[in-house]
């Protein structure tokens, strides 16, 4: 509300993911979109990165994971 009494309002929907912890499909989709946008690594690496990330607590040697992130 301004000094002259004018009222300005704007509502913006923040999206489903902002209301709670995003689900697995949302996170995978978001990662895939970013991965594909940059196009620096082969697509088969994307799938392996996702697979390892979803089970990161069982990765015995983090080099297996980090080497996939290198061009």
Short mmCIF file of C-alpha atoms in Angstrom, two decimals:
data_model
loop_
_atom_site.label_atom_id
_atom_site.label_comp_id
_atom_site.label_asym_id
_atom_site.label_seq_id
_atom_site.Cartn_x
_atom_site.Cartn_y
_atom_site.Cartn_z
CA UNK A 1 0.00 0.00 0.00
CA UNK A 2 1.40 3.37 -1.01
CA UNK A 3 1.04 6.70 0.78
CA UNK A 4 -1.78 7.63 -1.61
CA UNK A 5 -3.66 4.46 -0.73
CA UNK A 6 -2.94 2.53 -3.90
CA UNK A 7 -2.61 -1.21 -3.30
CA UNK A 8 -0.28 -3.31 -5.43
CA UNK A 9 -0.29 -7.09 -5.17
CA UNK A 10 1.51 -9.83 -7.01
CA UNK A 11 1.40 -13.53 -6.32
CA UNK A 12 3.82 -15.92 -7.95
CA UNK A 13 3.49 -19.68 -7.79
CA UNK A 14 6.74 -21.11 -6.48
CA UNK A 15 6.29 -24.56 -7.98
CA UNK A 16 5.63 -27.96 -6.51
CA UNK A 17 9.24 -28.69 -5.53
CA UNK A 18 9.45 -25.65 -3.28
CA UNK A 19 6.79 -26.92 -0.86
CA UNK A 20 8.69 -29.89 0.42
CA UNK A 21 11.61 -32.12 -0.31
CA UNK A 22 11.63 -32.82 -4.06
CA UNK A 23 10.99 -36.39 -5.11
CA UNK A 24 13.54 -38.60 -6.84
CA UNK A 25 12.02 -38.11 -10.31
CA UNK A 26 12.19 -34.32 -9.96
CA UNK A 27 15.86 -34.44 -8.90
CA UNK A 28 16.82 -36.82 -11.70
CA UNK A 29 14.98 -34.68 -14.22
CA UNK A 30 16.64 -31.50 -12.98
CA UNK A 31 20.10 -33.11 -13.11
CA UNK A 32 19.44 -34.56 -16.57
CA UNK A 33 18.30 -31.18 -17.90
CA UNK A 34 21.49 -29.53 -16.67
CA UNK A 35 23.66 -32.39 -17.89
CA UNK A 36 22.10 -32.27 -21.36
CA UNK A 37 22.26 -28.47 -21.55
CA UNK A 38 26.02 -28.41 -21.22
CA UNK A 39 26.66 -31.46 -23.42
CA UNK A 40 30.26 -31.87 -22.27
CA UNK A 41 30.03 -35.54 -21.25
CA UNK A 42 28.63 -38.65 -22.96
CA UNK A 43 25.03 -39.51 -22.06
CA UNK A 44 25.98 -42.96 -20.76
CA UNK A 45 27.98 -41.22 -18.03
CA UNK A 46 24.87 -39.35 -16.92
CA UNK A 47 23.12 -42.61 -16.19
CA UNK A 48 26.09 -43.98 -14.23
CA UNK A 49 26.44 -40.72 -12.25
CA UNK A 50 22.76 -40.89 -11.31
CA UNK A 51 23.04 -44.57 -10.38
CA UNK A 52 26.01 -43.94 -8.10
CA UNK A 53 24.56 -40.76 -6.61
CA UNK A 54 21.37 -42.57 -5.62
CA UNK A 55 23.46 -45.13 -3.75
CA UNK A 56 26.37 -42.88 -2.72
CA UNK A 57 26.61 -44.34 0.78
CA UNK A 58 27.66 -47.68 -0.73
CA UNK A 59 30.31 -46.35 -3.12
CA UNK A 60 33.55 -47.94 -1.95
CA UNK A 61 35.93 -45.64 -3.81
CA UNK A 62 34.79 -42.07 -4.54
CA UNK A 63 37.19 -41.94 -7.48
CA UNK A 64 34.72 -44.15 -9.34
CA UNK A 65 32.18 -41.33 -8.95
CA UNK A 66 34.41 -38.27 -9.37
CA UNK A 67 36.13 -39.62 -12.49
CA UNK A 68 32.75 -39.71 -14.21
CA UNK A 69 32.47 -35.95 -13.68
CA UNK A 70 35.69 -35.18 -15.53
CA UNK A 71 35.63 -34.39 -19.28
#
